PDB file of C-alpha atoms in Angstrom:
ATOM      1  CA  UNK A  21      43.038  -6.614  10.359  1.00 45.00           C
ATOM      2  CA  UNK A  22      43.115  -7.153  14.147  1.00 49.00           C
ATOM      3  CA  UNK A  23      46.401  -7.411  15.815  1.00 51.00           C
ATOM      4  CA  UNK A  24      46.395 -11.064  15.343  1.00 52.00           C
ATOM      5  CA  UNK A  25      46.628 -10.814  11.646  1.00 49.00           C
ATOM      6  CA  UNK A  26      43.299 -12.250  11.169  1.00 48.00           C
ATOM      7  CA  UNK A  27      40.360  -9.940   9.222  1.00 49.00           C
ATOM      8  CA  UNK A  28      37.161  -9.693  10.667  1.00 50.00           C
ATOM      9  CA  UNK A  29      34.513 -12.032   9.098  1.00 46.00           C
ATOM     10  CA  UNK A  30      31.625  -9.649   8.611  1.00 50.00           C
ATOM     11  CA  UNK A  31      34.131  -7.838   6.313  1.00 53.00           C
ATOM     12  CA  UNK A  32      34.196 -10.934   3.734  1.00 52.00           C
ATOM     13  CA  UNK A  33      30.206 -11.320   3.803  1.00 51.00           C
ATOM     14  CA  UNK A  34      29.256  -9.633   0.904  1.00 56.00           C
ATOM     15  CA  UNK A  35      26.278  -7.583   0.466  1.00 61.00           C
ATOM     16  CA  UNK A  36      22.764  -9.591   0.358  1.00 72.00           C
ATOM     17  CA  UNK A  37      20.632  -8.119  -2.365  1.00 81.00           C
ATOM     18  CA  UNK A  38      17.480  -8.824  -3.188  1.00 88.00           C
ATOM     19  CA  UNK A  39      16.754  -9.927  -7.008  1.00 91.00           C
ATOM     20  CA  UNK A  40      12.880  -9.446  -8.055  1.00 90.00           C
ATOM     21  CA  UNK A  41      11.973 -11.790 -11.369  1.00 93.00           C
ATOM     22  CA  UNK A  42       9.384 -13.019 -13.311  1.00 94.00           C
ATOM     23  CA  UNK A  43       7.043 -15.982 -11.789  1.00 94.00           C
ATOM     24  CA  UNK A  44       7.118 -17.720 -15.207  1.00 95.00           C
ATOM     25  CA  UNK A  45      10.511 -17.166 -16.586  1.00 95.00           C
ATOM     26  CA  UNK A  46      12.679 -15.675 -13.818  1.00 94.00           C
ATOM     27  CA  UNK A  47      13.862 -12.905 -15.818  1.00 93.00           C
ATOM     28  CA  UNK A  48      15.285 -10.667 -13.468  1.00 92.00           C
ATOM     29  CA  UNK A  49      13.561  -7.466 -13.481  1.00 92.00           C
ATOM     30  CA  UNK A  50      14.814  -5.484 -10.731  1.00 91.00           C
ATOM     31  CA  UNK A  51      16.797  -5.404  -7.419  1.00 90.00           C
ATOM     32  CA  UNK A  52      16.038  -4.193  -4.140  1.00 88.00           C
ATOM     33  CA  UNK A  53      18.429  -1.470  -4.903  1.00 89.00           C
ATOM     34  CA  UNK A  54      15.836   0.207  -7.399  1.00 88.00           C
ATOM     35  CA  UNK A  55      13.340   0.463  -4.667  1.00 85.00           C
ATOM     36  CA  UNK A  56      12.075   4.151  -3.344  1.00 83.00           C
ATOM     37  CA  UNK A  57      12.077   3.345   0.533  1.00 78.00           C
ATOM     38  CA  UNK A  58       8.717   4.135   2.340  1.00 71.00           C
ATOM     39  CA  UNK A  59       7.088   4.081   5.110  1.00 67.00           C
ATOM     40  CA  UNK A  60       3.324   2.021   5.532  1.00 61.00           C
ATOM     41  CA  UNK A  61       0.975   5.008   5.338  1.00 59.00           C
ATOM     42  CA  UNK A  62       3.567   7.634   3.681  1.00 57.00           C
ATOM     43  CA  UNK A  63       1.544   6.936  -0.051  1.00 56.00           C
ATOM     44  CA  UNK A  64      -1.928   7.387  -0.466  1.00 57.00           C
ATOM     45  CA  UNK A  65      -3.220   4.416  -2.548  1.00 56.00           C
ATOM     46  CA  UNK A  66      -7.162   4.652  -3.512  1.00 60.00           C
ATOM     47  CA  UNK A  67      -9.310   2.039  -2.449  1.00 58.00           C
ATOM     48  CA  UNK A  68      -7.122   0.555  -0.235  1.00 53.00           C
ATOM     49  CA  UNK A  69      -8.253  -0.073   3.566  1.00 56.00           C
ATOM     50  CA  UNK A  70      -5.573   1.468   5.995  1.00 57.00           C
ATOM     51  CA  UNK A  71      -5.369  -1.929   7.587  1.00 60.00           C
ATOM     52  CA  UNK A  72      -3.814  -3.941   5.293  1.00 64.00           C
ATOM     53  CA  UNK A  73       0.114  -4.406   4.934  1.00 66.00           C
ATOM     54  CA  UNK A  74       1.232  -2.448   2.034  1.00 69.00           C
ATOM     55  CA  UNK A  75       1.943  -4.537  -0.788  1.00 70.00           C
ATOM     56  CA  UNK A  76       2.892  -2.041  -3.474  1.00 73.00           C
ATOM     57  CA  UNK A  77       7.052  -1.522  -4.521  1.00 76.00           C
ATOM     58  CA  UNK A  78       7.821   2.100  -5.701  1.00 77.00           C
ATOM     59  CA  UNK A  79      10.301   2.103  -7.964  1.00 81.00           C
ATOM     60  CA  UNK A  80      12.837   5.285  -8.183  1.00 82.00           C
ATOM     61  CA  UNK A  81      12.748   5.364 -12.066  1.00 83.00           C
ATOM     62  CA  UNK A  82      11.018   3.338 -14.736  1.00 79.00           C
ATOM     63  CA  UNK A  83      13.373   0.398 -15.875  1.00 85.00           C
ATOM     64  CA  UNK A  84      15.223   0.583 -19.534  1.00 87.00           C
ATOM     65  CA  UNK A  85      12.830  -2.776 -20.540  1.00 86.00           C
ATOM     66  CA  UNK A  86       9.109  -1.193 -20.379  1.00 83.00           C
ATOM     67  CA  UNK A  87       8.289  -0.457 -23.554  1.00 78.00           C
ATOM     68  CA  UNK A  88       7.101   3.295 -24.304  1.00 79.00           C
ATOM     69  CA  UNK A  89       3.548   1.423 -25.046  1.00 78.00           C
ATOM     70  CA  UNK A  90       3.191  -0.037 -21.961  1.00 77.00           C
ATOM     71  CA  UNK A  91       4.100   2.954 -19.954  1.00 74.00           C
ATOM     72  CA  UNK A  92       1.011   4.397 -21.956  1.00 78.00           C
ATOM     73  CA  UNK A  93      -1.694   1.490 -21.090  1.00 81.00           C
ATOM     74  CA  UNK A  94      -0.047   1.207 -17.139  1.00 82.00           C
ATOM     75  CA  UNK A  95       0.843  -2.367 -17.811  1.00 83.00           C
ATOM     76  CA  UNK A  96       3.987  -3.842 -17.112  1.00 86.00           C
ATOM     77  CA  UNK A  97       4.785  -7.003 -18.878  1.00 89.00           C
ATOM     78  CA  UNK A  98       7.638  -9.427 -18.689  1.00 92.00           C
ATOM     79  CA  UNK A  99      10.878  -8.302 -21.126  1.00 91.00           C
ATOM     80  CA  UNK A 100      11.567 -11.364 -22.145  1.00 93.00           C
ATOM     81  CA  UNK A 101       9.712 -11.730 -25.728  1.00 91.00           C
ATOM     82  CA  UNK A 102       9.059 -15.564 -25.316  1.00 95.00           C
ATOM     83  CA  UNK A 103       7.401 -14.942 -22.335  1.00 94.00           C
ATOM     84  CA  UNK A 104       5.762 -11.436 -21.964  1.00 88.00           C
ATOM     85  CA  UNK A 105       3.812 -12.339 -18.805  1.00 93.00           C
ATOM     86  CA  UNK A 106       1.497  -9.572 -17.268  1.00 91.00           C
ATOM     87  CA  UNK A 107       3.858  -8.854 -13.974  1.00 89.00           C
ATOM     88  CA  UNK A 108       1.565  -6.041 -12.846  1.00 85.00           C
ATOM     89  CA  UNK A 109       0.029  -2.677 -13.321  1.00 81.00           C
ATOM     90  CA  UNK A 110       1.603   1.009 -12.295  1.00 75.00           C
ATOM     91  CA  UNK A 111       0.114   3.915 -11.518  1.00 69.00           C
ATOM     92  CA  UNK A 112       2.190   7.661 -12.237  1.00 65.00           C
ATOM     93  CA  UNK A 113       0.301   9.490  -9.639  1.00 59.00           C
ATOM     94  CA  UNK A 114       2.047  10.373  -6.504  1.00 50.00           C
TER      95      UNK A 114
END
């Protein structure tokens, strides 16, 4: 509080975070808070031309909802049973 009595208003904004969900459903599957921060260039993808924008999120630990089986084929599919959308692939290397 400033000597006026009045708190500053970037104090009562709260925190922005980024929610991540399925495109069919909008389960929400992660946050921007589970994100490993990187740099462009930092992870060596295969196949991928150094001039594109990277487009890949790196995640700091596998989420509690893919399935043991899925880990095993690298697919990652929607958790919620009705809709079990394909959201994507992963990769354990690097």
């Amino acid at each position: 509080m400033d000597a006026g009595g009045t708190q500053d208003m970037k104090q009562l904004e709260p925190a922005t975070e980024e929610v991540f969900s399925c495109r069919r459903c909008r389960s929400v599957l992660f946050t921007d808070a589970d994100l490993e921060r990187h740099t462009a260039g930092q992870q060596m993808l295969p196949n991928r031309a150094s001039s594109q924008p990277c487009s890949s999120y790196f995640l700091q630990e596998a989420p509690s909802w893919i399935s043991p089986e899925a880990l095993s084929e690298n697919r990652i599919l929607c958790p919620n049973p009705k809709c079990a959308a394909r959201l994507g692939s992963l990769s354990w290397s690097g």
